[in-house]
Coordinates of C-alpha atoms and ligand atoms in Angstrom, one line a residue:
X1 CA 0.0 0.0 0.0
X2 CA 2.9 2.5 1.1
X3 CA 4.9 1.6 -1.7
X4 CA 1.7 2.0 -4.1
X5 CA 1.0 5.3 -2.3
X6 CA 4.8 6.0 -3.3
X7 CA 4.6 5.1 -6.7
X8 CA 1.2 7.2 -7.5
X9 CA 3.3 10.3 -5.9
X10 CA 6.1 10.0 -8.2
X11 CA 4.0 8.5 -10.8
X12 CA 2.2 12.2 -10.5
X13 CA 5.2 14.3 -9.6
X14 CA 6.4 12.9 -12.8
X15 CA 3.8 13.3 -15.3
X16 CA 3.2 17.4 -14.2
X17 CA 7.2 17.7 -14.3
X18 CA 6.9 16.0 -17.7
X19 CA 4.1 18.1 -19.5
X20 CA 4.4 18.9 -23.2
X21 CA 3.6 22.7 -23.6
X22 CA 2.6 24.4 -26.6
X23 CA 3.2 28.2 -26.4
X24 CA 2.3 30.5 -29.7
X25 CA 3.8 34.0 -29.0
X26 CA 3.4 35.7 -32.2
X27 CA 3.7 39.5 -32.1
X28 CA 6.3 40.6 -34.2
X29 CA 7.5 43.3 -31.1
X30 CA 10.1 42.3 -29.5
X31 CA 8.9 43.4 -25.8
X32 CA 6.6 40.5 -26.0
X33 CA 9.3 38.4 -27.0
X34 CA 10.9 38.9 -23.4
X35 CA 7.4 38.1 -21.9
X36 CA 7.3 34.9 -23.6
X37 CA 11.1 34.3 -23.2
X38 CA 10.6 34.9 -19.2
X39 CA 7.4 32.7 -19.2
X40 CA 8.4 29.9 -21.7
X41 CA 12.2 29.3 -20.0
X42 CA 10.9 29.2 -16.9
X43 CA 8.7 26.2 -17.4
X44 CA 11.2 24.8 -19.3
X45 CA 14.0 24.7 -16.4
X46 CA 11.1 23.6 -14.2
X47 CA 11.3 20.3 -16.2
X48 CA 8.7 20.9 -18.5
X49 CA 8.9 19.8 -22.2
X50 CA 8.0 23.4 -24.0
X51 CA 7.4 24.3 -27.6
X52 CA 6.9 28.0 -28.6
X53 CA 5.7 29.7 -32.3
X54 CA 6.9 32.8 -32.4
X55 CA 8.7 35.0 -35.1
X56 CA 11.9 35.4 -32.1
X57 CA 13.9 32.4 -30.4
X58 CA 16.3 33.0 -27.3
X59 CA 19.9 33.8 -28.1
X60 CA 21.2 30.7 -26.5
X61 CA 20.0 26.9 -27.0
X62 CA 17.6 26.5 -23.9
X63 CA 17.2 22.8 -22.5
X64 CA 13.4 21.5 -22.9
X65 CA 12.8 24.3 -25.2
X66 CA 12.1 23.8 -28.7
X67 CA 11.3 26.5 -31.2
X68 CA 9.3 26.8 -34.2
X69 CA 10.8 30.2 -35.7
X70 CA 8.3 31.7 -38.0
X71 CA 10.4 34.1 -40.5
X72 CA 8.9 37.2 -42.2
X73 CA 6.4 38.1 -39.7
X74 CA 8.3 41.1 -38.3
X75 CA 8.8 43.2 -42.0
X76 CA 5.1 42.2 -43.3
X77 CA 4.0 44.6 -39.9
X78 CA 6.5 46.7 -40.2
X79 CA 5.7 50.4 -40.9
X80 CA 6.5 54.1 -39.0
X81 CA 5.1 53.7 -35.3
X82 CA 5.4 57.3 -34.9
X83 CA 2.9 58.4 -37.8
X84 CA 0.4 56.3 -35.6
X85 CA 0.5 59.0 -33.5
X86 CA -2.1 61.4 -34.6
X87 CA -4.7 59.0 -35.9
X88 CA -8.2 58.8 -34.9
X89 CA -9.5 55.9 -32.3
X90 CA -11.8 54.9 -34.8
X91 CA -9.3 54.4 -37.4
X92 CA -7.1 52.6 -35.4
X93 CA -9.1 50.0 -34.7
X94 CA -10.4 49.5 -38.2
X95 CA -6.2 49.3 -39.0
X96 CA -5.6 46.7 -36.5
X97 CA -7.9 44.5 -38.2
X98 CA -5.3 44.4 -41.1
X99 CA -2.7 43.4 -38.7
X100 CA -5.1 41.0 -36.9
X101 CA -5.3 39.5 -40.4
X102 CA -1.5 39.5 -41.5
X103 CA -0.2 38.4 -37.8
X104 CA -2.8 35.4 -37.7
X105 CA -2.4 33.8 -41.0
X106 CA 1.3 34.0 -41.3
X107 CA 1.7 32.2 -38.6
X108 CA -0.8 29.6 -39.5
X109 CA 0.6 29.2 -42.8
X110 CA 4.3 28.5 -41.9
X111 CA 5.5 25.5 -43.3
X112 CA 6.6 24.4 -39.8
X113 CA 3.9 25.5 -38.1
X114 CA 1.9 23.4 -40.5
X115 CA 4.2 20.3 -40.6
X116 CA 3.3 20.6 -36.8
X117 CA -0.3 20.8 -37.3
X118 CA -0.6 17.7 -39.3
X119 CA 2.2 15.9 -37.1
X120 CA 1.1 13.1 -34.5
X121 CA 2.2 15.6 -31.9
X122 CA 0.2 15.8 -28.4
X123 CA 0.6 18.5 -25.9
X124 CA -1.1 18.8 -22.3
X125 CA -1.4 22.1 -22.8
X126 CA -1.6 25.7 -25.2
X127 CA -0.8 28.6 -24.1
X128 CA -1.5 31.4 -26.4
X129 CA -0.4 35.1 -26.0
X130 CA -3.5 36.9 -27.1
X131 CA -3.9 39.7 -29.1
X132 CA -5.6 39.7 -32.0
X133 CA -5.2 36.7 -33.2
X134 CA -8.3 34.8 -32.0
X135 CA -7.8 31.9 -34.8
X136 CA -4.6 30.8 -32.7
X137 CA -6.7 29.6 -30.0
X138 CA -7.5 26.7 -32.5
X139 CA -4.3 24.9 -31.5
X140 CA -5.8 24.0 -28.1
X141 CA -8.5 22.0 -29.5
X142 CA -6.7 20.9 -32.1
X143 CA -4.4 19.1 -30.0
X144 CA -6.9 18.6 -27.3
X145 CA -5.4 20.5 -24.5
X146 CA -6.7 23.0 -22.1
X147 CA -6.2 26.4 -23.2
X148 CA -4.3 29.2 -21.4
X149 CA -4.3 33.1 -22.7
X150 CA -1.2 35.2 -21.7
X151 CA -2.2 39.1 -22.1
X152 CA 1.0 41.3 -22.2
X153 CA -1.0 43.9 -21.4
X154 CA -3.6 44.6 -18.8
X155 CA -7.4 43.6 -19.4
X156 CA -9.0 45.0 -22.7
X157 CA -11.3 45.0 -25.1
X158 CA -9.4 42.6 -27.0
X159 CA -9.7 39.2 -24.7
X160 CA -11.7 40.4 -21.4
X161 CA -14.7 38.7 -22.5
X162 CA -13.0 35.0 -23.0
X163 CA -13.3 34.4 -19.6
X164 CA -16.7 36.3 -18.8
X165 CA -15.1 39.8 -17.4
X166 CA -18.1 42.5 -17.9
X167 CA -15.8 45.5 -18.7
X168 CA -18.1 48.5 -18.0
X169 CA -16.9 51.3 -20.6
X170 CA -17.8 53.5 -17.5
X171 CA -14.5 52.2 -15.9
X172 CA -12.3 50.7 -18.1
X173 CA -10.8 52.8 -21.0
X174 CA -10.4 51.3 -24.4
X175 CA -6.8 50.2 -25.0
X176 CA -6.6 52.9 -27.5
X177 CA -7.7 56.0 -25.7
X178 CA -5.7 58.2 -23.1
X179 CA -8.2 57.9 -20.4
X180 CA -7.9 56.8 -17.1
X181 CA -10.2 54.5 -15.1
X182 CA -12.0 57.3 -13.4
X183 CA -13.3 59.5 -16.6
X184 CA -15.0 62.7 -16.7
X185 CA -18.7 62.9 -18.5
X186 CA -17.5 63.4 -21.4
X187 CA -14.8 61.0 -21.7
X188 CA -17.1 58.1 -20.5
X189 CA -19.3 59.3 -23.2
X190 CA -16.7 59.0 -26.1
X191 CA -14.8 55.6 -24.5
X192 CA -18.8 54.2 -24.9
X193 CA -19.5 55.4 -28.7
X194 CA -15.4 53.4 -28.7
X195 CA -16.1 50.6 -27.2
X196 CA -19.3 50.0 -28.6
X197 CA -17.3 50.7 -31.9
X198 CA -14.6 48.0 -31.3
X199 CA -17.2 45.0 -30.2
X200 CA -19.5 45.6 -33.6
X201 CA -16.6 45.6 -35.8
X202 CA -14.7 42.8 -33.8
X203 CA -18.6 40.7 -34.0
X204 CA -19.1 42.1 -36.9
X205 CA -15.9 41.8 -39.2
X206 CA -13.2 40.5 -37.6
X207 CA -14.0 37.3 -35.8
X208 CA -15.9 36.1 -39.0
X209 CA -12.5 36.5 -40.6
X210 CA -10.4 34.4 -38.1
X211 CA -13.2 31.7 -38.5
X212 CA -11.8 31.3 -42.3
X213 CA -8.4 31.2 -41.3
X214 CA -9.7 28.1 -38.5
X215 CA -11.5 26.4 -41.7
X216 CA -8.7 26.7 -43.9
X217 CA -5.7 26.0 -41.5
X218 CA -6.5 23.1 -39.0
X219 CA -8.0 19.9 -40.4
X220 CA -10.9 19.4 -38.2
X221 CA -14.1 21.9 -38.3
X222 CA -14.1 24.2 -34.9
X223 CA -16.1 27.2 -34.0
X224 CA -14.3 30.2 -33.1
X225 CA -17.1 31.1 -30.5
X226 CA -16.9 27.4 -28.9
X227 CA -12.9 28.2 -28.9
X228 CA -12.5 31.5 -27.7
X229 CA -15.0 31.1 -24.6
X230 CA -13.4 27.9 -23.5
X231 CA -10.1 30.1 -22.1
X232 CA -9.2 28.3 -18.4
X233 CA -7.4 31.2 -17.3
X234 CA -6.0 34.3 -18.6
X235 CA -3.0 35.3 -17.3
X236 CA -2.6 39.1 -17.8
X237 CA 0.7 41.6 -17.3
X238 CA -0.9 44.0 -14.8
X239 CA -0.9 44.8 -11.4
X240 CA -2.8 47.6 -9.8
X241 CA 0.9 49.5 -9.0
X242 CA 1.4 49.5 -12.9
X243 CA -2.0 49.4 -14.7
X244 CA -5.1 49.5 -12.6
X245 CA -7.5 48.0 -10.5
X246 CA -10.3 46.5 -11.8
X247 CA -12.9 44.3 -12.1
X248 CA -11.4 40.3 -12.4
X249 CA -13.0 37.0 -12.7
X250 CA -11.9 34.0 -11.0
X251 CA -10.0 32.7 -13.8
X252 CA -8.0 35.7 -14.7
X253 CA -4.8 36.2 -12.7
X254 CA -2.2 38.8 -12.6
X255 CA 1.3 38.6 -13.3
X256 CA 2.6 41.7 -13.9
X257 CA 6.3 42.1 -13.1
X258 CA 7.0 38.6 -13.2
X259 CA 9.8 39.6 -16.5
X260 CA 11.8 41.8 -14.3
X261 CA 14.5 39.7 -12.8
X262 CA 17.3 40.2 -10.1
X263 CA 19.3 42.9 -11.3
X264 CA 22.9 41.8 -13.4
X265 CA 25.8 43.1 -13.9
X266 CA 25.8 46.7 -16.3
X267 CA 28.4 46.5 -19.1
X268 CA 31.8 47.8 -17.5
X269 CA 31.3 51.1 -19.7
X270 CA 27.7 51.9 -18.8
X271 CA 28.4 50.9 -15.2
X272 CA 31.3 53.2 -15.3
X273 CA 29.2 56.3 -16.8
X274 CA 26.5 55.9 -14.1
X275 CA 28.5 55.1 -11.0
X276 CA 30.3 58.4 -11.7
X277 CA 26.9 60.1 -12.1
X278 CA 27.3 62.0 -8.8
X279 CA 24.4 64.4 -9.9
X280 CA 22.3 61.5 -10.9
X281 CA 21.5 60.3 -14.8
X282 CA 18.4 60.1 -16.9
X283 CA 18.0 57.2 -18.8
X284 CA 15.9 57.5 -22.2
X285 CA 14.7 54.7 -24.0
X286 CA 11.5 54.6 -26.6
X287 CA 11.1 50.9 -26.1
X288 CA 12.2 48.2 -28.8
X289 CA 9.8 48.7 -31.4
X290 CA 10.5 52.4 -32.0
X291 CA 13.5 53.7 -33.4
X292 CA 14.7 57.0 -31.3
X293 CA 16.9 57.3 -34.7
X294 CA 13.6 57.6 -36.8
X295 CA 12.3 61.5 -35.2
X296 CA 12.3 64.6 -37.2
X297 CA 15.4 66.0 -37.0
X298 CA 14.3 69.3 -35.5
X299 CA 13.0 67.2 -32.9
X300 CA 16.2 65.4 -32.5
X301 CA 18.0 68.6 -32.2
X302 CA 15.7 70.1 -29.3
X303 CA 16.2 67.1 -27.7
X304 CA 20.2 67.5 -27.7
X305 CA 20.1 70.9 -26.9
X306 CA 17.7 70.2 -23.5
X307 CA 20.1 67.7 -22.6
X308 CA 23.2 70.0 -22.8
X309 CA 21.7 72.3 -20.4
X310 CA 21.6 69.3 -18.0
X311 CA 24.1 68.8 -14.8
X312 CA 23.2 65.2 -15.2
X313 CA 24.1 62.7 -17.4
X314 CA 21.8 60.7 -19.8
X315 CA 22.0 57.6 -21.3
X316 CA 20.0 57.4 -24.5
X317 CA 19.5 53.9 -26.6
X318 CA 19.7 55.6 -29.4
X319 CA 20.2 52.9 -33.1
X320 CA 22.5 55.3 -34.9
X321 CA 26.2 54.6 -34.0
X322 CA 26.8 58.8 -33.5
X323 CA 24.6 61.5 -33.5
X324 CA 25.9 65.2 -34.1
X325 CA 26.5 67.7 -32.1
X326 CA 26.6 65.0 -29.0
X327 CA 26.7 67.0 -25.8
X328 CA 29.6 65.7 -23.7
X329 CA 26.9 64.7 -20.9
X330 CA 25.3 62.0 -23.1
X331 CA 26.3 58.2 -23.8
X332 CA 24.4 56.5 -26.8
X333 CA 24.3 52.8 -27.2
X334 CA 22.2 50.9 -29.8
X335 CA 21.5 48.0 -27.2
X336 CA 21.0 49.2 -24.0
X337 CA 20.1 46.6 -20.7
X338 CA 17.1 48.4 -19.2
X339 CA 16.0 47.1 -16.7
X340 CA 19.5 46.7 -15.2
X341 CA 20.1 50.4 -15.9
X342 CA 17.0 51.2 -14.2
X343 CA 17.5 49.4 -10.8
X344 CA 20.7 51.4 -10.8
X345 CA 20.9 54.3 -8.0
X346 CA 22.2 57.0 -9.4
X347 CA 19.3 56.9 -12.5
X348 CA 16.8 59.7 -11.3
X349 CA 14.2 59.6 -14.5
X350 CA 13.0 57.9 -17.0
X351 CA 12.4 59.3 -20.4
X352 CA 9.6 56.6 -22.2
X353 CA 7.7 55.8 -24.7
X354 CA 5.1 54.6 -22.5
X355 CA 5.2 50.9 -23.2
X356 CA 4.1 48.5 -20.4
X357 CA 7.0 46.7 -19.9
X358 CA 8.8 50.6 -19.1
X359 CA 6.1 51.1 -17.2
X360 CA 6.4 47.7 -15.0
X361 CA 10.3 47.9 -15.1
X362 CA 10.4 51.9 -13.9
X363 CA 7.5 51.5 -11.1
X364 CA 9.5 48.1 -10.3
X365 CA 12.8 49.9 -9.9
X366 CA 11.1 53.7 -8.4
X367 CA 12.2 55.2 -11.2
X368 CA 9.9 58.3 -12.0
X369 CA 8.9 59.2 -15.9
X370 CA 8.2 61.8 -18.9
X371 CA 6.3 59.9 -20.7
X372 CA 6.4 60.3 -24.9
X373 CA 3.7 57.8 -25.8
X374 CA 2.9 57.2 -29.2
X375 CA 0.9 54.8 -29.8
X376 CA -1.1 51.4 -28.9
X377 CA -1.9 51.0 -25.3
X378 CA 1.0 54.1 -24.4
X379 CA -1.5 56.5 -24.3
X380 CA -3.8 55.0 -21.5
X381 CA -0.6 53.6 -19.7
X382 CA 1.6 57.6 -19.6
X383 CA -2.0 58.7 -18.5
X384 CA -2.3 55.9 -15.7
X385 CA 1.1 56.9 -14.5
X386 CA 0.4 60.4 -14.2
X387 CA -2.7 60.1 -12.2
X388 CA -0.3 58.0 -9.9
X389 CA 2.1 60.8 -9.5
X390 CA 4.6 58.7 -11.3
X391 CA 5.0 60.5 -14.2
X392 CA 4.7 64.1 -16.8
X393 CA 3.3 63.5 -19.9
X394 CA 5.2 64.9 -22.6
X395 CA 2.9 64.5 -26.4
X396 CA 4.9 63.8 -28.9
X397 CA 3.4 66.7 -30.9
X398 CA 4.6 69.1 -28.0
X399 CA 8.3 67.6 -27.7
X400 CA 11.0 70.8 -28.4
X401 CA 13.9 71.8 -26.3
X402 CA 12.0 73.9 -23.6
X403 CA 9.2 71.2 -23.2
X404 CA 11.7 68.6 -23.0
X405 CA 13.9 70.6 -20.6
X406 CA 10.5 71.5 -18.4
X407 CA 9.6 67.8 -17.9
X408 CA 13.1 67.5 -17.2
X409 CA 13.3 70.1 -14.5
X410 CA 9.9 69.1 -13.2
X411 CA 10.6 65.8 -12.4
X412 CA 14.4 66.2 -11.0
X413 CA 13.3 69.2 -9.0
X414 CA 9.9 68.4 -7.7
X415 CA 10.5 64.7 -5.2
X416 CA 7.3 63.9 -5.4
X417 CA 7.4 62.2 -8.3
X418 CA 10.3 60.1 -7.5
X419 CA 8.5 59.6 -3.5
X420 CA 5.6 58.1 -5.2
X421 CA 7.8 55.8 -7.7
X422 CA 9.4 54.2 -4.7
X423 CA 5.8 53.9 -2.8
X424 CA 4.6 52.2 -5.9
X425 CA 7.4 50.0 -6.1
X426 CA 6.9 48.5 -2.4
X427 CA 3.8 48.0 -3.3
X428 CA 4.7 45.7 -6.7
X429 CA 6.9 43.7 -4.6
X430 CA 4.7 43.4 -1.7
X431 CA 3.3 40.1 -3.2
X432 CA 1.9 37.0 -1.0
X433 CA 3.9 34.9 -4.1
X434 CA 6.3 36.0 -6.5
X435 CA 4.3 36.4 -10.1
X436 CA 6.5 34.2 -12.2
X437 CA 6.1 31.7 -9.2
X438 CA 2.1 32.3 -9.4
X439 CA 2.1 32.1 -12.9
X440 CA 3.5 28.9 -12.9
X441 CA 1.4 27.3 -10.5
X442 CA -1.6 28.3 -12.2
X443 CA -0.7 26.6 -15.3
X444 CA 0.6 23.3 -13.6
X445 CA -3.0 24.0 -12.1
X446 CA -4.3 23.6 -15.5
X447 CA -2.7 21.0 -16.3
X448 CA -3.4 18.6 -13.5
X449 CA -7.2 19.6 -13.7
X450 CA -7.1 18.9 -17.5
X451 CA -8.4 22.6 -17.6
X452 CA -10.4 24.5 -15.7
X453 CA -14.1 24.2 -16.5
X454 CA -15.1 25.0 -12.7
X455 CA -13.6 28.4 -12.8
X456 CA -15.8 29.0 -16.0
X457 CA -17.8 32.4 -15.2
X458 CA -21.7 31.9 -16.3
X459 CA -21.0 35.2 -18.5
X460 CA -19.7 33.5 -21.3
X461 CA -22.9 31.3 -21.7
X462 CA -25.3 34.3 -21.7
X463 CA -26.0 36.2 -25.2
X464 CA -24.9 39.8 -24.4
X465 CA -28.9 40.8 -24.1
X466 CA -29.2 38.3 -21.1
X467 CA -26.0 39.4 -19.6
X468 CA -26.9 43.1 -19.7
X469 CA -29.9 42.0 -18.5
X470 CA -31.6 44.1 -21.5
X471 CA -34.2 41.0 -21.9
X472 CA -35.2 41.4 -18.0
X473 CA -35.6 45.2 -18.9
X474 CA -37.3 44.6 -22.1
X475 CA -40.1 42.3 -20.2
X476 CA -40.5 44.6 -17.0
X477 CA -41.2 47.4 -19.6
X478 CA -43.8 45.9 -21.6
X479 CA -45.4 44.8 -18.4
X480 CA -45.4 48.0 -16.4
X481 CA -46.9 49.1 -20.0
X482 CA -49.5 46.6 -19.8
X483 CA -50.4 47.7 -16.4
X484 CA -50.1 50.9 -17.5
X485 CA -52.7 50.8 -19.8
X486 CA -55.1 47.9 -18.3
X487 CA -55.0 51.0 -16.0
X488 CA -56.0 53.0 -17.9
X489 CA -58.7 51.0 -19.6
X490 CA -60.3 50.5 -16.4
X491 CA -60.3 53.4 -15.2
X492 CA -61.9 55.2 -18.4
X493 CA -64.3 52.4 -18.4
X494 CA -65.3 52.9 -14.6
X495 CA -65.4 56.5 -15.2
X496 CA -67.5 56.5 -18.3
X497 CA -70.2 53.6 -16.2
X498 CA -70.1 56.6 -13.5
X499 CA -71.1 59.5 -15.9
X500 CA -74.0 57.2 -17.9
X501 CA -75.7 56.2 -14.7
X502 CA -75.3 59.7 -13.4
X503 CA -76.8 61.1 -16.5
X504 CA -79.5 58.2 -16.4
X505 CA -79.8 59.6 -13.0
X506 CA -80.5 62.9 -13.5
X507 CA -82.4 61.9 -16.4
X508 CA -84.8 60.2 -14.0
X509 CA -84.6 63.0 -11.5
X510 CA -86.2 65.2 -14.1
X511 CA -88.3 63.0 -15.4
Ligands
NAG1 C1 4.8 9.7 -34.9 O1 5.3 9.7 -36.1 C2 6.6 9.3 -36.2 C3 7.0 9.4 -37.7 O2 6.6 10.5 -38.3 C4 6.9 8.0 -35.6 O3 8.3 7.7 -35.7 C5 6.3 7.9 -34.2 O4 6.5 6.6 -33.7 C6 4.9 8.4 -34.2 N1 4.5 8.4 -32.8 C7 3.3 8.0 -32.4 C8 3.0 8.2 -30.9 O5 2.5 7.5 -33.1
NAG2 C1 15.8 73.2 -10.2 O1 16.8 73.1 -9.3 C2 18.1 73.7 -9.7 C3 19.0 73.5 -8.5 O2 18.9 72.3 -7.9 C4 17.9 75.1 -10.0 O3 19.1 75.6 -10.5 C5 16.8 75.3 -11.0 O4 16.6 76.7 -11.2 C6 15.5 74.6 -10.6 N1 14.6 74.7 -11.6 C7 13.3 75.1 -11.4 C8 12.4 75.2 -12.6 O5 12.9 75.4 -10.3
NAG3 C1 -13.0 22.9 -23.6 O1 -11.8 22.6 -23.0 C2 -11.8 21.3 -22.3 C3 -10.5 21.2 -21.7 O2 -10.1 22.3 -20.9 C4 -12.1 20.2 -23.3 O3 -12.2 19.0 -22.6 C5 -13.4 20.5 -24.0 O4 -13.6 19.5 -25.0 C6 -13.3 21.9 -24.7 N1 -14.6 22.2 -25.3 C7 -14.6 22.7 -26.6 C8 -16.0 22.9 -27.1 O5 -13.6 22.9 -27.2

């Protein structure tokens, strides 16, 4: 019996250690890429058998990790970031659609990707990052596995509803918009007319295209509805310190600043230039997918000349190998280790882009930020930070020498904004479990439950009428209008009975 008892133990410490994981990561940015990296290598040294479809593979060979490299991904989305500044809402989500379309079928119709499709392959699970790309959530039942989403961001518009989460637009901004979660009249009033926007097209014109890419890439016929709502958890890169809080069913859980490891080394020459930073440094840095290289030159210009004004010094990661008229106070680098640079003392600000990542790895390190955002999700996240004290939001539009060099003196002179970085970041760390560690667990959870049907919120099996309770108001209308005018009926009917026999009355009387 003991030894049987034994034997089941190992027997089941075995099989979970021994999982075959299927992770598609497929946007062509290269911040994800560290997401999935982080997420994927960790389950991998934890004994776990991982594969991961992605358009980016770790530098090194990894043990346990195998990966499907889909090519030509990166330049058929590539295009200037910055011009994305100064569209309309509307617009941008009609242009996602074209990259929903471009991202999802190129990775479907890789050669590997489809040797593996038609392979005798099993996983125990999927994991699939999730962004747009709804017909990748057809590997799970392809391979009958539980399905897991990873978010990079926090929840949206684009997955919040897989696992039942009622996002009221009176709370949540759109992705897309620079609101807050506490919005003014007005704003409420145009993050609805958004919302309501994004969720007919998505219905409308987008999910019926990833349903064609489902029939023409997987063998076996599969609804995209049936798919979609059978999520088992959602993992999502927010925390209230970095994003916001906000309403969360039981199956979503939140990871945020599980990427940001214990601090390494700084190259000797970086370390050198910030360690003999006595006035402190500012680090800038527009993230991995925009070039700093790629602004107008008289933008590029006011920049240098704000800098040269500095006493500090600044580190920019900037792609050209010189720039002209290169104050003596700033060091450039093409490849710069951010987060490591961060979570060194001597760096007082953060000039950003906005992206989450920044965001996490500046709150993570108390390092307060201008934020520059451009586009996507920056927006939302620069506002976020400044209604946290964080952060001065610097529009792109706006960015010249003297607004650049009034940001600048704001947030070295004014402590506040570095007192509530650090406040922030006690309160990132001050975690029950670490979030890589939680992450993990929940998908071994997945795994040993063979998915997660009991955390399934009812949400996902009401039509949106029943969940907005629209049918209950529908039916109590039309009876408080049958009352209303059964009412009425009556009552005319009464009162015209009262006036004949009161006439027949008085007809008598005077007869
Ligand atoms: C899967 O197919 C390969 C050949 O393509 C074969 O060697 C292997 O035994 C098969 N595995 C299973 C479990 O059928
Ligand atoms: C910021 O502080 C420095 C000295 O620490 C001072 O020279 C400068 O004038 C201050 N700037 C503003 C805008 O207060
Ligand atoms: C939903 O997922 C579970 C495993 O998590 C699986 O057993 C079930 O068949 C899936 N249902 C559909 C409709 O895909």
């Amino acid at each position: 019996m003991n030894t049987l008892s034994l034997f089941l133990l190992v027997a089941t410490v075995f099989c979970v250690k021994c999982s075959k994981i299927l992770g598609v990561f497929p946007s062509p940015g290269y911040s994800q890429f560290i997401l999935a990296e982080k997420l994927m290598t960790e389950l991998a040294r934890r004994g776990h058998e991982v594969t991961v479809i992605s358009p980016y593979k770790p530098k090194e060979n990894i043990k346990n990790y195998r990966s499907i490299l889909v090519d030509g991904l990166i330049a058929a989305t590539a295009g200037d970031l910055f011009e994305q500044d100064q569209e309309n809402i509307f617009k941008q989500i009609i242009f996602l659609d074209g990259f929903r379309k471009v991202v999802s079928e190129q990775i479907l119709a890789d050669e590997n990707v489809q040797r593996l499709i038609h392979s005798n392959e099993t996983f125990d699970l999927v994991i699939v990052e999730q962004f747009v790309n709804e017909a990748h959530m057809g590997f799970a039942p392809h391979f009958n596995a539980p399905l897991i989403s990873f978010v990079s961001f926090g929840i949206s518009e684009w997955s919040s509803h897989f696992v039942g989460n009622v996002r009221l637009p009176s709370v949540n901004p759109l992705s897309f918009a620079p609101y807050t979660d506490r919005m003014t009249f007005f704003q409420r009033l145009h993050n609805a007319f958004l919302n309501w926007f994004e969720v007919i097209f998505r219905e409308l014109v987008c999910y019926p295209g990833q349903q064609e890419l489902l029939n023409k890439y997987f063998p076996k016929q599969m609804r995209l509805q049936d798919i979609m709502y059978n999520t088992s958890i959602m993992l999502l890169n927010s925390h209230a310190s970095t994003t916001y809080p906000a309403t969360l069913t039981t199956s979503v859980i939140e990871i945020g600043g599980f990427h940001v490891s214990q601090p390494k080394t700084l190259p000797s020459d970086i370390k050198k230039y910030l360690d003999e930073a006595s006035e402190g440094a500012i680090f800038f840095s527009m993230g991995s997918n925009l070039k700093s290289a790629d602004l107008p030159k008289e933008k590029l210009d006011g920049i240098l000349r704000a800098f040269s004004k500095l006493k500090q010094k600044v580190l920019w990661k900037f792609e050209d190998s010189d720039i002209p008229n290169k104050p003596n106070n700033l060091f450039i680098s093409k490849w710069m280790p951010q987060s490591d640079i961060l979570a060194h003392p001597n760096v007082i600000a953060f000039i950003t882009h906005g992206g989450l990542l920044s965001t996490t790895e500046a709150i993570h390190h108390g390092v307060p930020m201008i934020g520059v955002p451009v586009f996507g999700d920056q927006k939302m996240n620069v506002a976020l930070s400044v209604k946290k004290g964080v952060a001065v939001h610097l529009p792109l539009m706006q960015l010249s020498e003297d607004s650049l060099y009034a940001a600048l003196t704001e947030i070295i002179n004014n402590s506040e904004y570095s007192k509530n970085a650090k406040k922030f970041s006690t309160i990132l760390k001050d975690q029950p479990v670490k979030p890589l560690d939680l992450a993990i667990f929940w998908i071994e959870y997945v795994i040993r439950h063979g998915g997660a049907p009991h955390l399934r919120n009812a949400a996902v099996d009401l039509y949106w009428f029943q969940l907005y309770l629209l049918d209950v108001i529908l039916f109590v209308v039309f009876c408080l209008a049958v009352f209303y005018y059964s009412v009425k009926l009556l009552v005319r009917r009464i009162f015209s009975n009262v006036v004949n026999s009161t006439r027949k009355g008085s007809k008598q009387k005077m007869n």
